Amino acid sequence: MKKLFITPRVTKSVLIAGMSFILMFNAQATIDTVKVQDNQFTPLTLSICLGDTIRWVYDNSATGIHNVHITNPIDSVSPNLAAAGQSYDYVPSVAGTFNYKCDYHVVMGMTGTFTVNALPTATATSNNASCMGVCNGSLAAAGANGASPYSYLW
């Protein structure tokens, strides 16, 4: 039995017993925006996928200096944001729940949380099909992290 591990956002071609199969996940990384406003982040909570970008943007209505300090489970601090349109991008490299704050306004409740969800994965298995005039092949892909199961017989 052959096994192939497939990660979304990547197209893999699999040659199984002389027959080609293309298993494809059509997922695109996105940019999720959080507004940096006076003493608050909007939205306060965010759920994204691994590989997505979070962009904190200094809102036109904001005044003063703000920053984005991711405090748990890592320690990362943005440059100061002090003018409309300035932004800070962060691309998480691990799944989990992250807390962040504005160091200047944390006592006023300027905090937020984002959750990074793992990407769906699939495991594909096949039998050793003879392909000699006999239709005895099969392929099964078991989904994980929300991916749907798939099977194909020939």
PDB file of N, CA and C in Angstrom, residues 41-97:
ATOM      1  N   PHE A  41      -8.913  47.758  19.366  1.00  0.00           N
ATOM      2  CA  PHE A  41      -8.696  47.064  18.102  1.00  0.00           C
ATOM      3  C   PHE A  41     -10.061  46.565  17.634  1.00  0.00           C
ATOM      4  N   THR A  42     -10.328  46.656  16.346  1.00  0.00           N
ATOM      5  CA  THR A  42     -11.590  46.171  15.793  1.00  0.00           C
ATOM      6  C   THR A  42     -11.301  45.294  14.584  1.00  0.00           C
ATOM      7  N   PRO A  43     -11.692  44.009  14.627  1.00  0.00           N
ATOM      8  CA  PRO A  43     -12.403  43.291  15.685  1.00  0.00           C
ATOM      9  C   PRO A  43     -11.463  42.933  16.838  1.00  0.00           C
ATOM     10  N   LEU A  44     -12.057  42.598  17.982  1.00  0.00           N
ATOM     11  CA  LEU A  44     -11.275  42.223  19.162  1.00  0.00           C
ATOM     12  C   LEU A  44     -10.708  40.810  19.045  1.00  0.00           C
ATOM     13  N   THR A  45     -11.443  39.940  18.349  1.00  0.00           N
ATOM     14  CA  THR A  45     -10.994  38.566  18.137  1.00  0.00           C
ATOM     15  C   THR A  45     -11.039  38.250  16.656  1.00  0.00           C
ATOM     16  N   LEU A  46     -10.172  37.349  16.245  1.00  0.00           N
ATOM     17  CA  LEU A  46     -10.059  37.007  14.839  1.00  0.00           C
ATOM     18  C   LEU A  46      -9.648  35.550  14.737  1.00  0.00           C
ATOM     19  N   SER A  47     -10.183  34.847  13.751  1.00  0.00           N
ATOM     20  CA  SER A  47      -9.811  33.463  13.488  1.00  0.00           C
ATOM     21  C   SER A  47      -9.315  33.375  12.050  1.00  0.00           C
ATOM     22  N   ILE A  48      -8.088  32.868  11.881  1.00  0.00           N
ATOM     23  CA  ILE A  48      -7.478  32.791  10.554  1.00  0.00           C
ATOM     24  C   ILE A  48      -6.903  31.401  10.327  1.00  0.00           C
ATOM     25  N   CYS A  49      -6.421  31.161   9.115  1.00  0.00           N
ATOM     26  CA  CYS A  49      -5.740  29.913   8.795  1.00  0.00           C
ATOM     27  C   CYS A  49      -4.234  30.149   8.768  1.00  0.00           C
ATOM     28  N   LEU A  50      -3.504  29.112   9.040  1.00  0.00           N
ATOM     29  CA  LEU A  50      -2.062  29.164   8.963  1.00  0.00           C
ATOM     30  C   LEU A  50      -1.669  29.616   7.557  1.00  0.00           C
ATOM     31  N   GLY A  51      -0.781  30.581   7.454  1.00  0.00           N
ATOM     32  CA  GLY A  51      -0.373  31.129   6.164  1.00  0.00           C
ATOM     33  C   GLY A  51      -1.058  32.441   5.824  1.00  0.00           C
ATOM     34  N   ASP A  52      -2.168  32.758   6.508  1.00  0.00           N
ATOM     35  CA  ASP A  52      -2.833  34.041   6.303  1.00  0.00           C
ATOM     36  C   ASP A  52      -2.018  35.159   6.948  1.00  0.00           C
ATOM     37  N   THR A  53      -2.288  36.376   6.527  1.00  0.00           N
ATOM     38  CA  THR A  53      -1.628  37.561   7.072  1.00  0.00           C
ATOM     39  C   THR A  53      -2.637  38.355   7.887  1.00  0.00           C
ATOM     40  N   ILE A  54      -2.209  38.843   9.048  1.00  0.00           N
ATOM     41  CA  ILE A  54      -3.021  39.796   9.802  1.00  0.00           C
ATOM     42  C   ILE A  54      -2.386  41.159   9.582  1.00  0.00           C
ATOM     43  N   ARG A  55      -3.190  42.120   9.165  1.00  0.00           N
ATOM     44  CA  ARG A  55      -2.719  43.484   8.923  1.00  0.00           C
ATOM     45  C   ARG A  55      -3.446  44.430   9.874  1.00  0.00           C
ATOM     46  N   TRP A  56      -2.709  45.029  10.791  1.00  0.00           N
ATOM     47  CA  TRP A  56      -3.247  46.054  11.674  1.00  0.00           C
ATOM     48  C   TRP A  56      -3.050  47.392  10.981  1.00  0.00           C
ATOM     49  N   VAL A  57      -4.144  48.150  10.805  1.00  0.00           N
ATOM     50  CA  VAL A  57      -4.100  49.422  10.076  1.00  0.00           C
ATOM     51  C   VAL A  57      -4.550  50.554  10.994  1.00  0.00           C
ATOM     52  N   TYR A  58      -3.722  51.587  11.085  1.00  0.00           N
ATOM     53  CA  TYR A  58      -4.056  52.780  11.864  1.00  0.00           C
ATOM     54  C   TYR A  58      -5.245  53.456  11.185  1.00  0.00           C
ATOM     55  N   ASP A  59      -6.365  53.514  11.881  1.00  0.00           N
ATOM     56  CA  ASP A  59      -7.616  54.027  11.333  1.00  0.00           C
ATOM     57  C   ASP A  59      -7.603  55.559  11.253  1.00  0.00           C
ATOM     58  N   ASN A  60      -8.352  56.095  10.304  1.00  0.00           N
ATOM     59  CA  ASN A  60      -8.455  57.559  10.141  1.00  0.00           C
ATOM     60  C   ASN A  60      -8.971  58.246  11.401  1.00  0.00           C
ATOM     61  N   SER A  61      -9.765  57.537  12.198  1.00  0.00           N
ATOM     62  CA  SER A  61     -10.351  58.144  13.395  1.00  0.00           C
ATOM     63  C   SER A  61      -9.418  58.086  14.611  1.00  0.00           C
ATOM     64  N   ALA A  62      -8.303  57.372  14.502  1.00  0.00           N
ATOM     65  CA  ALA A  62      -7.397  57.207  15.640  1.00  0.00           C
ATOM     66  C   ALA A  62      -6.554  58.459  15.866  1.00  0.00           C
ATOM     67  N   THR A  63      -6.137  58.616  17.094  1.00  0.00           N
ATOM     68  CA  THR A  63      -5.204  59.687  17.458  1.00  0.00           C
ATOM     69  C   THR A  63      -4.117  59.093  18.342  1.00  0.00           C
ATOM     70  N   GLY A  64      -2.974  59.743  18.408  1.00  0.00           N
ATOM     71  CA  GLY A  64      -1.888  59.290  19.271  1.00  0.00           C
ATOM     72  C   GLY A  64      -1.080  58.167  18.650  1.00  0.00           C
ATOM     73  N   ILE A  65      -0.183  57.628  19.465  1.00  0.00           N
ATOM     74  CA  ILE A  65       0.721  56.562  19.030  1.00  0.00           C
ATOM     75  C   ILE A  65       0.196  55.229  19.552  1.00  0.00           C
ATOM     76  N   HIS A  66       0.216  54.231  18.676  1.00  0.00           N
ATOM     77  CA  HIS A  66      -0.198  52.880  19.037  1.00  0.00           C
ATOM     78  C   HIS A  66       0.845  51.893  18.522  1.00  0.00           C
ATOM     79  N   ASN A  67       0.833  50.690  19.067  1.00  0.00           N
ATOM     80  CA  ASN A  67       1.645  49.606  18.525  1.00  0.00           C
ATOM     81  C   ASN A  67       0.874  48.295  18.684  1.00  0.00           C
ATOM     82  N   VAL A  68       1.437  47.240  18.142  1.00  0.00           N
ATOM     83  CA  VAL A  68       0.868  45.907  18.277  1.00  0.00           C
ATOM     84  C   VAL A  68       1.948  45.046  18.913  1.00  0.00           C
ATOM     85  N   HIS A  69       1.685  44.591  20.125  1.00  0.00           N
ATOM     86  CA  HIS A  69       2.650  43.770  20.858  1.00  0.00           C
ATOM     87  C   HIS A  69       2.016  42.398  21.091  1.00  0.00           C
ATOM     88  N   ILE A  70       2.460  41.424  20.287  1.00  0.00           N
ATOM     89  CA  ILE A  70       1.967  40.050  20.438  1.00  0.00           C
ATOM     90  C   ILE A  70       2.728  39.456  21.618  1.00  0.00           C
ATOM     91  N   THR A  71       1.993  39.042  22.644  1.00  0.00           N
ATOM     92  CA  THR A  71       2.622  38.673  23.914  1.00  0.00           C
ATOM     93  C   THR A  71       2.582  37.196  24.245  1.00  0.00           C
ATOM     94  N   ASN A  72       1.717  36.439  23.619  1.00  0.00           N
ATOM     95  CA  ASN A  72       1.602  35.042  23.996  1.00  0.00           C
ATOM     96  C   ASN A  72       1.130  34.244  22.783  1.00  0.00           C
ATOM     97  N   PRO A  73       1.767  33.197  22.385  1.00  0.00           N
ATOM     98  CA  PRO A  73       2.881  32.492  22.992  1.00  0.00           C
ATOM     99  C   PRO A  73       4.251  32.993  22.529  1.00  0.00           C
ATOM    100  N   ILE A  74       4.296  34.071  21.741  1.00  0.00           N
ATOM    101  CA  ILE A  74       5.569  34.631  21.288  1.00  0.00           C
ATOM    102  C   ILE A  74       5.691  36.047  21.820  1.00  0.00           C
ATOM    103  N   ASP A  75       6.774  36.723  21.508  1.00  0.00           N
ATOM    104  CA  ASP A  75       6.951  38.119  21.881  1.00  0.00           C
ATOM    105  C   ASP A  75       7.413  38.875  20.647  1.00  0.00           C
ATOM    106  N   SER A  76       6.510  39.610  20.031  1.00  0.00           N
ATOM    107  CA  SER A  76       6.805  40.358  18.816  1.00  0.00           C
ATOM    108  C   SER A  76       6.157  41.733  18.925  1.00  0.00           C
ATOM    109  N   VAL A  77       6.925  42.779  18.648  1.00  0.00           N
ATOM    110  CA  VAL A  77       6.414  44.145  18.774  1.00  0.00           C
ATOM    111  C   VAL A  77       6.526  44.856  17.431  1.00  0.00           C
ATOM    112  N   SER A  78       5.438  45.513  17.037  1.00  0.00           N
ATOM    113  CA  SER A  78       5.440  46.277  15.795  1.00  0.00           C
ATOM    114  C   SER A  78       6.141  47.616  16.005  1.00  0.00           C
ATOM    115  N   PRO A  79       6.500  48.271  14.911  1.00  0.00           N
ATOM    116  CA  PRO A  79       6.913  49.667  15.034  1.00  0.00           C
ATOM    117  C   PRO A  79       5.700  50.496  15.465  1.00  0.00           C
ATOM    118  N   ASN A  80       5.940  51.715  15.944  1.00  0.00           N
ATOM    119  CA  ASN A  80       4.828  52.592  16.313  1.00  0.00           C
ATOM    120  C   ASN A  80       3.998  52.942  15.092  1.00  0.00           C
ATOM    121  N   LEU A  81       2.693  52.995  15.290  1.00  0.00           N
ATOM    122  CA  LEU A  81       1.749  53.422  14.260  1.00  0.00           C
ATOM    123  C   LEU A  81       1.170  54.748  14.735  1.00  0.00           C
ATOM    124  N   ALA A  82       1.337  55.811  13.946  1.00  0.00           N
ATOM    125  CA  ALA A  82       0.914  57.126  14.407  1.00  0.00           C
ATOM    126  C   ALA A  82       0.228  57.968  13.342  1.00  0.00           C
ATOM    127  N   ALA A  83       0.012  57.414  12.165  1.00  0.00           N
ATOM    128  CA  ALA A  83      -0.619  58.184  11.095  1.00  0.00           C
ATOM    129  C   ALA A  83      -1.586  57.299  10.324  1.00  0.00           C
ATOM    130  N   ALA A  84      -2.654  57.900   9.842  1.00  0.00           N
ATOM    131  CA  ALA A  84      -3.679  57.165   9.093  1.00  0.00           C
ATOM    132  C   ALA A  84      -3.046  56.380   7.946  1.00  0.00           C
ATOM    133  N   GLY A  85      -3.439  55.124   7.844  1.00  0.00           N
ATOM    134  CA  GLY A  85      -2.955  54.278   6.767  1.00  0.00           C
ATOM    135  C   GLY A  85      -1.702  53.488   7.093  1.00  0.00           C
ATOM    136  N   GLN A  86      -0.966  53.858   8.142  1.00  0.00           N
ATOM    137  CA  GLN A  86       0.199  53.061   8.507  1.00  0.00           C
ATOM    138  C   GLN A  86      -0.279  51.677   8.939  1.00  0.00           C
ATOM    139  N   SER A  87       0.532  50.664   8.657  1.00  0.00           N
ATOM    140  CA  SER A  87       0.096  49.309   8.983  1.00  0.00           C
ATOM    141  C   SER A  87       1.261  48.440   9.424  1.00  0.00           C
ATOM    142  N   TYR A  88       0.893  47.328  10.037  1.00  0.00           N
ATOM    143  CA  TYR A  88       1.850  46.310  10.467  1.00  0.00           C
ATOM    144  C   TYR A  88       1.284  44.955  10.073  1.00  0.00           C
ATOM    145  N   ASP A  89       2.072  44.151   9.363  1.00  0.00           N
ATOM    146  CA  ASP A  89       1.662  42.814   8.924  1.00  0.00           C
ATOM    147  C   ASP A  89       2.365  41.749   9.734  1.00  0.00           C
ATOM    148  N   TYR A  90       1.621  40.696  10.047  1.00  0.00           N
ATOM    149  CA  TYR A  90       2.188  39.551  10.752  1.00  0.00           C
ATOM    150  C   TYR A  90       1.638  38.282  10.121  1.00  0.00           C
ATOM    151  N   VAL A  91       2.528  37.338   9.811  1.00  0.00           N
ATOM    152  CA  VAL A  91       2.131  36.042   9.257  1.00  0.00           C
ATOM    153  C   VAL A  91       2.540  34.970  10.266  1.00  0.00           C
ATOM    154  N   PRO A  92       1.577  34.398  10.990  1.00  0.00           N
ATOM    155  CA  PRO A  92       1.902  33.363  11.976  1.00  0.00           C
ATOM    156  C   PRO A  92       2.502  32.128  11.310  1.00  0.00           C
ATOM    157  N   SER A  93       3.465  31.514  11.975  1.00  0.00           N
ATOM    158  CA  SER A  93       4.102  30.318  11.426  1.00  0.00           C
ATOM    159  C   SER A  93       3.678  29.041  12.151  1.00  0.00           C
ATOM    160  N   VAL A  94       2.875  29.186  13.215  1.00  0.00           N
ATOM    161  CA  VAL A  94       2.365  28.032  13.948  1.00  0.00           C
ATOM    162  C   VAL A  94       0.894  28.256  14.288  1.00  0.00           C
ATOM    163  N   ALA A  95       0.172  27.170  14.451  1.00  0.00           N
ATOM    164  CA  ALA A  95      -1.231  27.253  14.862  1.00  0.00           C
ATOM    165  C   ALA A  95      -1.296  27.495  16.370  1.00  0.00           C
ATOM    166  N   GLY A  96      -2.387  28.110  16.812  1.00  0.00           N
ATOM    167  CA  GLY A  96      -2.582  28.352  18.238  1.00  0.00           C
ATOM    168  C   GLY A  96      -3.369  29.628  18.474  1.00  0.00           C
ATOM    169  N   THR A  97      -3.493  30.000  19.739  1.00  0.00           N
ATOM    170  CA  THR A  97      -4.186  31.226  20.122  1.00  0.00           C
ATOM    171  C   THR A  97      -3.148  32.239  20.596  1.00  0.00           C
TER     172      THR A  97
END
